Coordinates of C-alpha atoms in Angstrom, one line a residue:
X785 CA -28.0 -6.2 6.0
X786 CA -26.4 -6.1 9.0
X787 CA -23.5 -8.8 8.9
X788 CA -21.3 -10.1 6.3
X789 CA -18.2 -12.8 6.0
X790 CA -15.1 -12.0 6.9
X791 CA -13.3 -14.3 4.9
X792 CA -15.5 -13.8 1.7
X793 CA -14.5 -10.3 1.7
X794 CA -10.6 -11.2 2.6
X795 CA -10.6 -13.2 -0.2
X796 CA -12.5 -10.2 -2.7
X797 CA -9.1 -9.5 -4.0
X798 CA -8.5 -13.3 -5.0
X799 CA -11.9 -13.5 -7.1
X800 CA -11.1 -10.3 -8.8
X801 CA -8.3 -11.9 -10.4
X802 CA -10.4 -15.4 -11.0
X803 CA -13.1 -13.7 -12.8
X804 CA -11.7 -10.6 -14.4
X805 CA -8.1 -11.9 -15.4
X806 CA -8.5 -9.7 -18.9
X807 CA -8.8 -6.6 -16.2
X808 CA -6.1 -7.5 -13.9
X809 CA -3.7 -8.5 -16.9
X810 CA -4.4 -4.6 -18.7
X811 CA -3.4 -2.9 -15.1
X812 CA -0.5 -5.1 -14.4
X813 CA 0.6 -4.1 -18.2
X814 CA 0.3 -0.8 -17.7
X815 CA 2.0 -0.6 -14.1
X816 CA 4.3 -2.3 -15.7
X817 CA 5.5 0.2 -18.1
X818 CA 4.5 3.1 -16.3
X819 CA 7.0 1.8 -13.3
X820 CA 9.8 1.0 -16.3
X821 CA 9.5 4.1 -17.3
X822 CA 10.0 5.9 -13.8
X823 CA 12.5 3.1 -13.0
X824 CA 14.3 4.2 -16.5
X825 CA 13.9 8.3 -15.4
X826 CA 15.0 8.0 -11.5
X827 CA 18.1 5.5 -12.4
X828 CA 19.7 8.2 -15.1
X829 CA 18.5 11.2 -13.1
X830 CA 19.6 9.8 -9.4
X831 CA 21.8 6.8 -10.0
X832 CA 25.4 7.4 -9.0
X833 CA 23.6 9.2 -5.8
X834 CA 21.6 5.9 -5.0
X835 CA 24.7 4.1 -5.5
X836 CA 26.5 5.7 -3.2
X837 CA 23.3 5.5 -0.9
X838 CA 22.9 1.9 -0.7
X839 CA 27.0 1.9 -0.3
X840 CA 26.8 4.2 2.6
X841 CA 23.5 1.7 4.4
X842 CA 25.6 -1.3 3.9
X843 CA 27.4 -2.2 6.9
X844 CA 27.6 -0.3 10.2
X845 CA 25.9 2.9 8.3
X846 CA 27.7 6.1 9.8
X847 CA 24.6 9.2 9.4
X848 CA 27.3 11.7 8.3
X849 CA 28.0 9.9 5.7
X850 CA 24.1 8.6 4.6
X851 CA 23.3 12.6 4.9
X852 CA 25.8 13.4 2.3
X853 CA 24.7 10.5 0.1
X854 CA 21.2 12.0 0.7
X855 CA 21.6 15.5 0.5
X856 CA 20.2 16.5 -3.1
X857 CA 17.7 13.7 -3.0
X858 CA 14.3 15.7 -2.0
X859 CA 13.0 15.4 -5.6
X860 CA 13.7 11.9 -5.6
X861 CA 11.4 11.8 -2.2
X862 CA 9.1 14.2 -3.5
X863 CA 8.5 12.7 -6.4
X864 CA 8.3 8.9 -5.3
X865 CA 5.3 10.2 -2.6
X866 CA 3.6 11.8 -5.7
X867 CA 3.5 8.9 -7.4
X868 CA 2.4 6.4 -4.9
X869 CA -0.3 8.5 -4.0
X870 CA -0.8 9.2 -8.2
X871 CA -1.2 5.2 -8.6
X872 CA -2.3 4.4 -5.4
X873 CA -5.4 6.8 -6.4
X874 CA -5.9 5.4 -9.3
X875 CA -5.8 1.8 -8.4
X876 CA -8.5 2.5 -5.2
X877 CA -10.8 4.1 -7.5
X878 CA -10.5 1.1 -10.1
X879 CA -11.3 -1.7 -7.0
X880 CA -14.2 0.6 -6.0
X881 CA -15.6 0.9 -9.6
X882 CA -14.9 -3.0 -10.0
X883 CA -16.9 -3.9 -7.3
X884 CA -19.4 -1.5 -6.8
X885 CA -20.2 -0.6 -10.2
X886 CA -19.1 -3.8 -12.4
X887 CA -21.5 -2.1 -15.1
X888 CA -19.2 0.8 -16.0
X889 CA -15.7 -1.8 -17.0
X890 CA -14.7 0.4 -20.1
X891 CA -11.3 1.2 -20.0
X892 CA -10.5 -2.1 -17.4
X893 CA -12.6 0.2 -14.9
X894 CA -9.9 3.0 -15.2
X895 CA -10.3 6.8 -15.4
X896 CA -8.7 10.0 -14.2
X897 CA -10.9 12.5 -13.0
X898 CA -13.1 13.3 -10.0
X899 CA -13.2 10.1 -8.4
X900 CA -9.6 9.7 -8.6
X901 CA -8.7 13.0 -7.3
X902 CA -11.2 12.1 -4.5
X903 CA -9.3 9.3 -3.4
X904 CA -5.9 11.0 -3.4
X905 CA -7.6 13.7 -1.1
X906 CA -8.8 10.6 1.2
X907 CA -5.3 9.1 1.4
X908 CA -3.9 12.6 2.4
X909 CA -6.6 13.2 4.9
X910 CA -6.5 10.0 6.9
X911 CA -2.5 9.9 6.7
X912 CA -3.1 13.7 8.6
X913 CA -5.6 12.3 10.5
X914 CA -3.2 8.7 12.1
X915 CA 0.1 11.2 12.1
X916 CA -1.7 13.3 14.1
X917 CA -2.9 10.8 16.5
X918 CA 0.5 9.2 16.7
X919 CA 2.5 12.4 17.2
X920 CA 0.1 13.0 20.1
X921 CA 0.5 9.4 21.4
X922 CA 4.2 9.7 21.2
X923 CA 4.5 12.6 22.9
X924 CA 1.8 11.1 25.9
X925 CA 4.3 8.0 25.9
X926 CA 7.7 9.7 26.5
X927 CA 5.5 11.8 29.3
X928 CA 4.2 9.2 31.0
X929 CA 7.5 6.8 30.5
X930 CA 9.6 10.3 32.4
X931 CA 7.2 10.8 34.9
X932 CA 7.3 6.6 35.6
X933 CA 11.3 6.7 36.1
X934 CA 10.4 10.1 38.5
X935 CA 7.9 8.4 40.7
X936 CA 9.3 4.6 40.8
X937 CA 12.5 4.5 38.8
X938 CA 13.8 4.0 35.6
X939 CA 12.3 0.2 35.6
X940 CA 8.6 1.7 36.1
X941 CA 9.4 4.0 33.5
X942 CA 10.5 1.4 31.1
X943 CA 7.0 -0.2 32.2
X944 CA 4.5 2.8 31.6
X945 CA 6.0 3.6 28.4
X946 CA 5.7 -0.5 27.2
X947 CA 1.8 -0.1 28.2
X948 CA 1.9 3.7 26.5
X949 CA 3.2 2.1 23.3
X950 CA 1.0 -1.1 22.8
X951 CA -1.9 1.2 23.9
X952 CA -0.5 3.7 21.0
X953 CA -0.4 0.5 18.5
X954 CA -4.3 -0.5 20.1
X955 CA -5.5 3.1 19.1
X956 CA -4.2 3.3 15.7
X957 CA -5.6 -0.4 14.1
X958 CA -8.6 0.5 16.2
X959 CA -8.5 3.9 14.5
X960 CA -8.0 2.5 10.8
X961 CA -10.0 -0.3 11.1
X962 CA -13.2 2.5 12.2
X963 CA -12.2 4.8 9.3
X964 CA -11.9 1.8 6.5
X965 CA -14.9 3.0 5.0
X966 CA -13.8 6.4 4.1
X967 CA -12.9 5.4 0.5
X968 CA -15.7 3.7 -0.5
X969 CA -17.9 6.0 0.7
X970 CA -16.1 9.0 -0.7
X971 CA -16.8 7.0 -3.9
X972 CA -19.7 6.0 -3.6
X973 CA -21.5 8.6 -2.4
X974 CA -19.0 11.8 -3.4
X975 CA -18.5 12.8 -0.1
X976 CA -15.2 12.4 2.5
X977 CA -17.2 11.6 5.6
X978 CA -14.9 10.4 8.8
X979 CA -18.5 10.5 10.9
X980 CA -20.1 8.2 8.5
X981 CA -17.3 5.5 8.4
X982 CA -16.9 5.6 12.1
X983 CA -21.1 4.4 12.2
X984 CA -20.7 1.9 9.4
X985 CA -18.3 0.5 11.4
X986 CA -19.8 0.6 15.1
X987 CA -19.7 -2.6 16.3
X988 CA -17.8 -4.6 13.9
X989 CA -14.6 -4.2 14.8
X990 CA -13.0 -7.5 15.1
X991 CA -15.0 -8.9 12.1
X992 CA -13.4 -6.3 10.3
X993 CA -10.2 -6.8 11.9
X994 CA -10.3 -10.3 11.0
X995 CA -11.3 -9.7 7.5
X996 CA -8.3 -7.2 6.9
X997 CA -5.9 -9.4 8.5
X998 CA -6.7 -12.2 6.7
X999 CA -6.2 -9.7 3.5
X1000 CA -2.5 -8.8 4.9
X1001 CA -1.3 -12.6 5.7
X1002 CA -2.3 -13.2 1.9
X1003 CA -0.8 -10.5 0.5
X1004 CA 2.4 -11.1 2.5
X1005 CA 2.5 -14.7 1.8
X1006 CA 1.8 -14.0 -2.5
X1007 CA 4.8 -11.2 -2.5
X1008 CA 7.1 -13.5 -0.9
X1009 CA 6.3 -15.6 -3.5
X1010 CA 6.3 -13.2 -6.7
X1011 CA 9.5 -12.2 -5.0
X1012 CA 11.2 -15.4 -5.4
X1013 CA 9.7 -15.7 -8.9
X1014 CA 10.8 -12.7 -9.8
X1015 CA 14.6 -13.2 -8.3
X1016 CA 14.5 -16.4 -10.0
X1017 CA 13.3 -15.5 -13.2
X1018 CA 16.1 -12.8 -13.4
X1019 CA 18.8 -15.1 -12.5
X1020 CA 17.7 -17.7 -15.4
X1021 CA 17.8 -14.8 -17.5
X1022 CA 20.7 -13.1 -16.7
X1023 CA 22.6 -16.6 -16.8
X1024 CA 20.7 -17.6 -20.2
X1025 CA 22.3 -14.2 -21.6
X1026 CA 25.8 -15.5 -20.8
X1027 CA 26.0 -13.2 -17.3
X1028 CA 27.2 -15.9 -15.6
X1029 CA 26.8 -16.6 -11.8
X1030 CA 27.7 -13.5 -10.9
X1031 CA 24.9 -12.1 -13.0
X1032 CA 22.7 -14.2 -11.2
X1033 CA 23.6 -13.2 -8.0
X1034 CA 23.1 -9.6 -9.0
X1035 CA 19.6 -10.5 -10.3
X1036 CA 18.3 -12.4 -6.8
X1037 CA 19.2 -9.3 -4.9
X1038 CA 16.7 -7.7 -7.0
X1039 CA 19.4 -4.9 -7.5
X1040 CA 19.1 -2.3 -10.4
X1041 CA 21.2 1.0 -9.8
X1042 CA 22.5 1.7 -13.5
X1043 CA 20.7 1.4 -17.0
X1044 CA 22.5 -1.7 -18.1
X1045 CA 20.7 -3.3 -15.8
X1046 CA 17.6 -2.2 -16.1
X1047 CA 17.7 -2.5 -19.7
X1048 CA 18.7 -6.1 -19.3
X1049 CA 16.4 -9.2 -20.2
X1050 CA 16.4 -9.8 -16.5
X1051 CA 15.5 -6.2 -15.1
X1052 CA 12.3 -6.2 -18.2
X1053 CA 11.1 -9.2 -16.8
X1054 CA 11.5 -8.1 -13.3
X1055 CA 9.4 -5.1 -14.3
X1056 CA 6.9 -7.3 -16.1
X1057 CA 6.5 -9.4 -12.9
X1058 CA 7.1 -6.2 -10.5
X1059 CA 3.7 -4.7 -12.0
X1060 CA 2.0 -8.7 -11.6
X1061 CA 2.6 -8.0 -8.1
X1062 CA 1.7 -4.7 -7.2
X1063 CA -1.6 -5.0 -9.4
X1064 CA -2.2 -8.1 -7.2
X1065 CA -1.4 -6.6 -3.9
X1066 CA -3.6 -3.7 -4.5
X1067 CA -6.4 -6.0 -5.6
X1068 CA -5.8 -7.9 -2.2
X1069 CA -5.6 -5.1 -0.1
X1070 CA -8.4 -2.9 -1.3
X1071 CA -10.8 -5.0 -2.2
X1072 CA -12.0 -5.8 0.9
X1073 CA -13.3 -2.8 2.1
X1074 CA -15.9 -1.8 -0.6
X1075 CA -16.9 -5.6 -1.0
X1076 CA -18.1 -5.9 3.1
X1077 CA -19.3 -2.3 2.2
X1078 CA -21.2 -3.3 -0.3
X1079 CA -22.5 -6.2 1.7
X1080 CA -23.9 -4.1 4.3
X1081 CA -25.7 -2.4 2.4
X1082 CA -27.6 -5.1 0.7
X1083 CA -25.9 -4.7 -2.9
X1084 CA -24.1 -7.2 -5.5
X1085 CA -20.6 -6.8 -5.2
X1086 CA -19.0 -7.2 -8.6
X1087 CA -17.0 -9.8 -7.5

């Protein structure tokens, strides 16, 4: 099969949800808890320092001063890359499984093992692989932008560097929309394969453009609204629990920097709803990919 709908496969993500709600529900539980947990960890490991990070950001932010608030933060960094790509891992291997092999649901399609591992060694690879390309790009841009102001002035410059930079932003979506395949194929067939993804892809760029697009405008438009939800339902809480409006003003800037409020009805629920989201967004983002794959080659997606 050599085409396939762009919007069907923007909206993969959407049916997921429909028609395996038991599924989506056990992942957003368990991001749930798993991010309470980390939440509970970094706020009584890091706290006073990300207090007197966000204090030194608010404002006119002098960088002396958000250094110091940094400095002794790498584990914090460290550790919050780790577990993104930990999750993120996870999470692509489950929307892989879900649609391309709806048979094996045990466990809500989760595992950790080969497959997972795979994935985090694809996320790695292709973050190399567009860091690479842009550090190249940047450096052509600020090149071609000096030589610009040399020749005609600085107003050429400014000119030749605009182009430099949009044709920079061109080659990387042209660059991740050509390598969207690598996941699913690393999945599906074991293998991380750049060459292969670039063929799967020849020739359907802007259907796939369109398709992931489509993806991002929805998953924009439902965590502006889980974000409201979730201000909102912390604010009712923290007010039903006699916090007052101060509480609730607290609790619609989404702010958690001690334990107290963490541990508070409103920061539970805000985790409750937290992992809602980021199950959700996951589902809408990655399931795209594997359900047009799937589609080209002639197989029943599992959603």
């Amino acid at each position: 099969m050599d085409q396939f709908s762009a919007t069907d496969a923007a909206l993969a993500g959407f049916r997921a949800a429909r028609e395996k709600p038991r599924t989506v529900a056990i992942w957003a539980g368990l991001m749930a808890i798993l991010s309470f947990v980390v939440a509970i960890i970094v706020v009584s490991t890091f706290g006073d320092q990300l207090t007197a990070l966000t204090e030194a950001l608010e404002g006119d932010p002098d960088p002396q001063t958000t250094f110091a608030a940094m400095s002794g933060m790498w584990p914090l960094f460290l550790g919050s890359m780790l577990y993104v790509l930990a999750t993120n891992s996870v999470l692509l291997a489950a929307v892989n499984r879900l649609v391309l092999r709806p048979h094996e649901g045990a466990g809500a399609y989760l595992r950790l093992g080969v497959d997972e591992l795979r994935q985090a060694l694809v996320q790695v690879l292709l973050y190399l692989v567009l860091f690479a390309v842009y550090f190249v790009g940047v450096v052509f841009l600020a090149i071609l932008a000096a030589v610009g102001a040399g020749l005609g002035g600085q107003g050429l410059g400014v000119l030749l560097g605009l182009l430099a930079g949009l044709g920079l932003l061109a080659g990387m979506i042209l660059l991740s929309v050509r390598l969207s395949f690598v996941s699913t194929l690393a999945f599906d067939t074991g293998r991380i394969d750049l060459r292969q993804s670039w063929g799967m892809t020849k020739g359907r760029f802007w259907p796939l453009f369109g398709a992931y697009m489509i993806a991002m405008v929805l998953a924009v438009v439902v965590y502006l609204l889980l974000f409201v939800m979730i201000a909102a339902v912390g604010a009712i809480a923290s007010m039903a629990m006699g916090g007052g409006l101060a509480a609730a003003g607290d609790a619609l800037r989404n702010e958690a920097s001690t334990l107290k409020d963490l541990l508070s009805v409103g920061g539970v629920i805000r985790s409750l709803l937290s992992g809602l989201m980021s199950v959700l967004l996951s589902l809408i983002v990655f399931a795209p990919a594997p359900t047009i794959y799937a589609q080209l080659k002639g197989r029943d997606a599992g959603v």
